[in-house]
Amino acid sequence: MTRRNYDIAELRRLDIAHHLPAQANYKLIQDLGGSRVITRAEGSTIYDGDGNAILDGMAGLWCVDIGYGRRELAEAAYEQMLELPFYNTFFRTATVPAIELATRLAGLLGGELQHIFFNSSGSEANDTVFRLVRTYWALKGQPERTVFISRRNAYHGSTVAGASLGGMTFMHAQGGLPIPGVEHVMQPYAFNDGFGEDPDAFAARAAQDIEDRILAVGPDKVAAFIGEPVQGAGGVIIPPPGYWQKVEAICRKYGILLVSDEVICGFGRLGEWFGFQKFGYTPDIVSMAKGLSSGYQPISATAISREIIATFRAADDDFVHGYTYSGHPVAAAVALRNLDIIEGEKLVDRVRDDIGPYFAAALKRLDGHPLVGQIRSLGLIGAVEIVAEPGTNRRFGGKEGAAGPIVRDACIAGGLMVRAVRDSIVMCPPFVITREEVDRMVAIIAAALDASAEKLRALDIAARQHAEAGL
Ligand SMILES: Cc1ncc(COP(=O)(O)O)c(C=O)c1O
């Protein structure tokens, strides 16, 4: 393939003039002279227009599981575009890739999760959940069951329903969210909310908060509980053993639907096809996106139990919900080819038995670093917590969130793309990452921590001076 040359300075100027990136501070981007322009990628490496090669520790945005540059997916899109580039599913119509992908997903999910509704993004998958669940309860003759229980600091998307289901208060602050009928409870974030607590006691306390809220709302008003198996965007929050069993038991006790948001965890990220399989619980509904096509096409899916769809069928009326691009044939064809690769190359096994354990062992090398408070990982997702004092969860500057961006920027400058969530450096590399690349990731993080030490200590000094001045 001939490599194109770009005028990056001009593209940056146009980026500021016309393009609005997602979840961004437009003033900051302007001050920075425009975004970093990513021009190409191969394997687990992205390249920017300034000639930097950056190891992609985030698999794009938690999604490019099979790595970049896979011709098979380009060919699948090309072939499908020539055969049928688009047709909708509104007119009692379906396309071959949509039917085949639904069938394939039903097989991977197993059990009762045998019906698949397609959307284009994770947020839309959760919008589908929102309307479907409330409609289901209305059809069951329990229209008062409308309340969703979610967790603080959960991420379920950026649409009105997605951000409302999510528990990020800084998102709620924009647009008057959450919409009525969403209750947020404790997250199972032991490092912050249960530091030093016995894991079993903490799991019981976190689950109890769900039950307490159900009782406060009134069990006959609660429609569903939604949760990510591992909270990704919230900072890679891995729940303690037994937590999900307790959550499931509470949902069953009160007849509440259990929704597993597998937008990040699905398709092998945790070393099983789905997070609910890893943790051993049985959801009624599953949201998925990202790894479904490894990000090569925008496609998401909502998997729904037999019982729920039997209720819709018994009602014999339309579910008046759906998108122009629901079941888009090109996106579905690309997703199918992506699943062929995950299966053919045994990438889920690789995450579980090979590169996942290697990643965990490599991260362990950061244990004992004076700026590291905790290292946690499961499969190929992980986080490093930055603290001001070893053995504690004390934060630099006395405020969570000041240290993370400093270390993140040092990682990127060192050639590794990671994200900072408050004071955690989070990682989610492609399943095809090599051992050498994992070693390089860890070495870059270690160097970034060392290089940031002085700036981080300055946060503490500034906070102390601020306090002494009585400000
Ligand atoms: C668990 C979870 N749900 C939903 C979403 C929203 O997906 P999208 O950005 O495709 O709308 C995300 C995105 O990161 C996610 O991590």
Short mmCIF file of C-alpha atoms in Angstrom, two decimals, residues 157-433:
data_model
loop_
_atom_site.label_atom_id
_atom_site.label_comp_id
_atom_site.label_asym_id
_atom_site.label_seq_id
_atom_site.Cartn_x
_atom_site.Cartn_y
_atom_site.Cartn_z
CA GLY A 157 -22.00 5.56 27.48
CA SER A 158 -22.51 9.17 26.54
CA THR A 159 -26.06 9.35 25.18
CA VAL A 160 -28.77 10.64 27.53
CA ALA A 161 -29.72 7.14 28.71
CA GLY A 162 -26.12 5.85 28.65
CA ALA A 163 -24.72 8.72 30.72
CA SER A 164 -27.69 8.52 33.10
CA LEU A 165 -27.14 4.81 33.64
CA GLY A 166 -23.47 5.60 34.12
CA GLY A 167 -22.38 6.89 37.48
CA MET A 168 -19.97 9.65 36.52
CA THR A 169 -21.08 12.78 38.33
CA PHE A 170 -19.01 15.09 36.11
CA MET A 171 -21.02 13.78 33.15
CA HIS A 172 -24.32 14.19 35.01
CA ALA A 173 -23.40 17.83 35.58
CA GLN A 174 -23.78 18.52 31.86
CA GLY A 175 -27.28 18.26 30.46
CA GLY A 176 -29.26 17.81 33.64
CA LEU A 177 -28.60 14.11 34.13
CA PRO A 178 -29.37 11.53 35.28
CA ILE A 179 -32.88 11.32 33.89
CA PRO A 180 -35.42 10.16 36.49
CA GLY A 181 -35.42 6.52 37.46
CA VAL A 182 -31.71 5.77 37.83
CA GLU A 183 -30.25 5.11 41.27
CA HIS A 184 -26.50 4.93 41.85
CA VAL A 185 -24.99 2.78 44.58
CA MET A 186 -21.53 1.90 45.84
CA GLN A 187 -18.91 0.54 43.44
CA PRO A 188 -16.67 -2.38 44.46
CA TYR A 189 -13.54 -0.18 44.46
CA ALA A 190 -11.62 -1.60 47.41
CA PHE A 191 -8.52 0.56 46.95
CA ASN A 192 -10.49 3.75 47.57
CA ASP A 193 -13.60 2.68 49.46
CA GLY A 194 -12.40 -0.36 51.40
CA PHE A 195 -8.68 0.16 51.87
CA GLY A 196 -7.29 -2.53 54.15
CA GLU A 197 -10.74 -4.12 54.58
CA ASP A 198 -11.14 -7.89 54.41
CA PRO A 199 -12.13 -8.66 50.76
CA ASP A 200 -15.09 -10.85 51.77
CA ALA A 201 -16.42 -8.19 54.13
CA PHE A 202 -15.93 -5.54 51.44
CA ALA A 203 -17.73 -7.67 48.80
CA ALA A 204 -20.63 -8.17 51.21
CA ARG A 205 -20.78 -4.44 52.03
CA ALA A 206 -20.72 -3.39 48.35
CA ALA A 207 -23.47 -5.88 47.46
CA GLN A 208 -25.50 -4.92 50.53
CA ASP A 209 -25.61 -1.34 49.27
CA ILE A 210 -27.51 -2.63 46.23
CA GLU A 211 -30.03 -4.49 48.37
CA ASP A 212 -30.45 -1.51 50.68
CA ARG A 213 -31.24 0.73 47.74
CA ILE A 214 -33.70 -1.79 46.31
CA LEU A 215 -35.50 -1.82 49.65
CA ALA A 216 -35.42 1.98 49.87
CA VAL A 217 -36.86 2.39 46.37
CA GLY A 218 -39.33 -0.45 46.85
CA PRO A 219 -38.55 -3.83 45.27
CA ASP A 220 -41.65 -3.72 43.09
CA LYS A 221 -40.41 -0.49 41.48
CA VAL A 222 -36.97 -1.77 40.47
CA ALA A 223 -36.63 -2.95 36.87
CA ALA A 224 -32.97 -3.91 36.52
CA PHE A 225 -29.44 -3.76 37.86
CA ILE A 226 -26.74 -2.88 35.31
CA GLY A 227 -23.01 -3.34 35.82
CA GLU A 228 -19.75 -3.87 33.97
CA PRO A 229 -18.04 -7.15 35.02
CA VAL A 230 -14.88 -5.06 35.48
CA GLN A 231 -15.43 -1.29 35.41
CA GLY A 232 -13.15 -0.14 32.60
CA ALA A 233 -13.42 3.60 32.07
CA GLY A 234 -13.97 4.04 35.81
CA GLY A 235 -10.37 2.93 36.39
CA VAL A 236 -10.27 -0.86 35.87
CA ILE A 237 -12.15 -1.68 39.05
CA ILE A 238 -11.94 -5.45 39.54
CA PRO A 239 -14.56 -6.62 42.03
CA PRO A 240 -13.53 -8.87 44.94
CA PRO A 241 -14.26 -12.61 44.74
CA GLY A 242 -17.88 -13.44 45.49
CA TYR A 243 -19.21 -9.96 44.68
CA TRP A 244 -21.00 -10.94 41.47
CA GLN A 245 -22.58 -14.04 43.07
CA LYS A 246 -24.02 -11.81 45.77
CA VAL A 247 -25.29 -9.30 43.19
CA GLU A 248 -26.91 -12.09 41.20
CA ALA A 249 -28.56 -13.54 44.32
CA ILE A 250 -30.01 -10.11 45.21
CA CYS A 251 -31.39 -9.64 41.69
CA ARG A 252 -33.02 -13.08 41.80
CA LYS A 253 -34.41 -12.51 45.31
CA TYR A 254 -36.36 -9.45 44.14
CA GLY A 255 -37.07 -10.61 40.56
CA ILE A 256 -34.92 -7.85 39.08
CA LEU A 257 -33.32 -8.19 35.66
CA LEU A 258 -29.53 -8.44 35.63
CA VAL A 259 -27.78 -6.57 32.81
CA SER A 260 -24.10 -7.21 32.10
CA ASP A 261 -22.46 -4.37 30.20
CA GLU A 262 -19.73 -6.25 28.35
CA VAL A 263 -18.77 -3.41 26.01
CA ILE A 264 -15.16 -3.66 27.21
CA CYS A 265 -15.08 -7.10 28.86
CA GLY A 266 -16.72 -9.06 26.03
CA PHE A 267 -14.89 -11.11 23.39
CA GLY A 268 -12.01 -12.33 25.50
CA ARG A 269 -10.65 -9.30 27.35
CA LEU A 270 -10.79 -11.12 30.70
CA GLY A 271 -9.66 -14.47 29.30
CA GLU A 272 -13.17 -15.87 28.70
CA TRP A 273 -15.51 -14.91 25.88
CA PHE A 274 -17.60 -12.84 28.27
CA GLY A 275 -17.06 -11.32 31.67
CA PHE A 276 -20.16 -13.02 33.10
CA GLN A 277 -18.57 -16.36 32.21
CA LYS A 278 -15.35 -15.32 33.95
CA PHE A 279 -17.17 -14.32 37.14
CA GLY A 280 -19.78 -17.09 36.93
CA TYR A 281 -23.11 -15.28 36.88
CA THR A 282 -26.05 -15.45 34.47
CA PRO A 283 -27.36 -12.15 33.09
CA ASP A 284 -30.75 -11.62 31.44
CA ILE A 285 -29.34 -9.03 29.04
CA VAL A 286 -25.83 -8.34 27.74
CA SER A 287 -24.58 -5.16 26.04
CA MET A 288 -21.56 -5.51 23.77
CA ALA A 289 -19.64 -3.41 21.24
CA LYS A 290 -15.92 -2.57 20.79
CA GLY A 291 -14.30 -6.05 20.53
CA LEU A 292 -17.28 -7.29 18.49
CA SER A 293 -15.59 -5.79 15.43
CA SER A 294 -12.27 -4.94 17.11
CA GLY A 295 -13.26 -1.35 16.36
CA TYR A 296 -12.94 -1.85 12.59
CA GLN A 297 -16.62 -0.93 12.15
CA PRO A 298 -19.08 0.80 14.49
CA ILE A 299 -21.36 -2.01 15.62
CA SER A 300 -22.86 -3.06 18.94
CA ALA A 301 -25.34 -5.64 20.12
CA THR A 302 -27.80 -6.18 22.93
CA ALA A 303 -28.34 -9.85 23.74
CA ILE A 304 -31.67 -10.66 25.33
CA SER A 305 -33.03 -13.73 27.10
CA ARG A 306 -35.63 -16.06 25.63
CA GLU A 307 -38.14 -15.17 28.34
CA ILE A 308 -38.02 -11.45 27.58
CA ILE A 309 -38.53 -11.96 23.87
CA ALA A 310 -41.28 -14.52 24.53
CA THR A 311 -43.05 -11.74 26.47
CA PHE A 312 -42.73 -9.37 23.51
CA ARG A 313 -44.01 -12.07 21.17
CA ALA A 314 -46.97 -12.82 23.43
CA ALA A 315 -47.89 -9.12 23.38
CA ASP A 316 -47.99 -9.28 19.59
CA ASP A 317 -47.13 -5.61 19.15
CA ASP A 318 -44.19 -3.63 17.71
CA PHE A 319 -41.14 -2.78 19.80
CA VAL A 320 -40.89 0.72 18.36
CA HIS A 321 -37.16 1.03 18.71
CA GLY A 322 -34.28 0.71 16.26
CA TYR A 323 -31.77 2.54 14.16
CA THR A 324 -31.12 3.00 10.45
CA TYR A 325 -27.89 1.11 10.94
CA SER A 326 -29.21 -1.70 13.18
CA GLY A 327 -27.63 -4.83 11.74
CA HIS A 328 -25.65 -2.88 9.12
CA PRO A 329 -24.49 -5.57 6.68
CA VAL A 330 -20.94 -4.25 6.23
CA ALA A 331 -20.41 -3.83 9.97
CA ALA A 332 -21.87 -7.30 10.60
CA ALA A 333 -19.70 -8.89 7.89
CA VAL A 334 -16.60 -7.29 9.43
CA ALA A 335 -17.64 -8.45 12.91
CA LEU A 336 -18.04 -12.01 11.60
CA ARG A 337 -14.53 -11.96 10.13
CA ASN A 338 -13.22 -10.52 13.40
CA LEU A 339 -14.78 -13.43 15.31
CA ASP A 340 -13.19 -15.83 12.79
CA ILE A 341 -9.80 -14.37 13.70
CA ILE A 342 -10.40 -14.45 17.47
CA GLU A 343 -11.48 -18.09 17.19
CA GLY A 344 -8.99 -19.17 14.51
CA GLU A 345 -5.99 -17.68 16.32
CA LYS A 346 -7.28 -18.84 19.72
CA LEU A 347 -6.90 -15.32 21.08
CA VAL A 348 -9.20 -15.87 24.07
CA ASP A 349 -7.00 -18.80 25.13
CA ARG A 350 -3.94 -16.63 24.53
CA VAL A 351 -5.30 -13.97 26.88
CA ARG A 352 -6.21 -16.54 29.53
CA ASP A 353 -3.17 -18.82 29.42
CA ASP A 354 -0.30 -16.92 27.88
CA ILE A 355 -0.17 -13.17 27.36
CA GLY A 356 -2.58 -12.34 30.20
CA PRO A 357 -0.47 -14.08 32.88
CA TYR A 358 2.67 -12.65 31.25
CA PHE A 359 1.16 -9.14 31.46
CA ALA A 360 0.29 -9.68 35.14
CA ALA A 361 3.80 -10.92 35.92
CA ALA A 362 5.41 -8.04 34.03
CA LEU A 363 3.30 -5.46 35.88
CA LYS A 364 4.43 -7.03 39.15
CA ARG A 365 7.86 -5.55 38.43
CA LEU A 366 6.35 -2.19 39.36
CA ASP A 367 5.47 -3.54 42.80
CA GLY A 368 7.61 -1.84 45.37
CA HIS A 369 8.06 1.30 43.27
CA PRO A 370 7.66 4.14 45.79
CA LEU A 371 4.93 5.81 43.69
CA VAL A 372 2.85 2.66 43.17
CA GLY A 373 0.06 1.90 45.61
CA GLN A 374 -1.52 -1.04 43.81
CA ILE A 375 -1.21 -3.03 40.62
CA ARG A 376 -4.25 -4.91 39.44
CA SER A 377 -5.05 -6.81 36.27
CA LEU A 378 -7.30 -9.50 34.92
CA GLY A 379 -6.70 -11.01 31.48
CA LEU A 380 -5.45 -8.10 29.39
CA ILE A 381 -6.80 -5.17 31.33
CA GLY A 382 -4.93 -3.53 34.15
CA ALA A 383 -4.20 -0.46 36.23
CA VAL A 384 -1.40 1.04 38.26
CA GLU A 385 -2.48 3.25 41.18
CA ILE A 386 -0.20 6.19 41.89
CA VAL A 387 0.11 7.18 45.55
CA ALA A 388 2.06 9.74 47.53
CA GLU A 389 3.17 7.25 50.20
CA PRO A 390 3.87 3.55 49.74
CA GLY A 391 1.50 1.26 51.63
CA THR A 392 -1.25 3.89 51.74
CA ASN A 393 -3.84 5.28 49.36
CA ARG A 394 -2.85 8.86 50.06
CA ARG A 395 -2.97 11.00 46.92
CA PHE A 396 -0.52 13.62 45.76
CA GLY A 397 -1.62 17.14 46.58
CA GLY A 398 -4.28 15.67 48.87
CA LYS A 399 -6.61 15.43 45.89
CA GLU A 400 -7.36 12.47 43.66
CA GLY A 401 -6.74 13.08 39.97
CA ALA A 402 -3.74 15.42 39.98
CA ALA A 403 -1.03 12.78 39.60
CA GLY A 404 -2.53 10.53 36.90
CA PRO A 405 -2.32 12.96 33.96
CA ILE A 406 1.32 13.81 34.78
CA VAL A 407 2.40 10.17 34.59
CA ARG A 408 0.18 9.52 31.56
CA ASP A 409 1.80 12.37 29.64
CA ALA A 410 5.23 11.02 30.54
CA CYS A 411 4.19 7.56 29.26
CA ILE A 412 3.00 9.02 25.95
CA ALA A 413 6.20 11.05 25.62
CA GLY A 414 8.07 7.79 26.24
CA GLY A 415 6.23 6.02 23.40
CA LEU A 416 3.30 4.32 25.16
CA MET A 417 -0.35 5.29 24.78
CA VAL A 418 -2.19 4.83 28.08
CA ARG A 419 -5.02 6.62 29.81
CA ALA A 420 -5.19 8.24 33.22
CA VAL A 421 -8.36 7.67 35.20
CA ARG A 422 -7.98 9.89 38.24
CA ASP A 423 -4.65 8.59 39.66
CA SER A 424 -4.66 5.25 37.88
CA ILE A 425 -2.75 4.54 34.72
CA VAL A 426 -5.03 2.13 32.88
CA MET A 427 -4.06 -0.34 30.18
CA CYS A 428 -5.97 -2.50 27.74
CA PRO A 429 -3.57 -3.73 25.04
CA PRO A 430 -4.50 -5.68 21.90
CA PHE A 431 -4.72 -9.46 22.33
CA VAL A 432 -1.89 -9.84 19.79
CA ILE A 433 0.60 -7.79 21.80
#
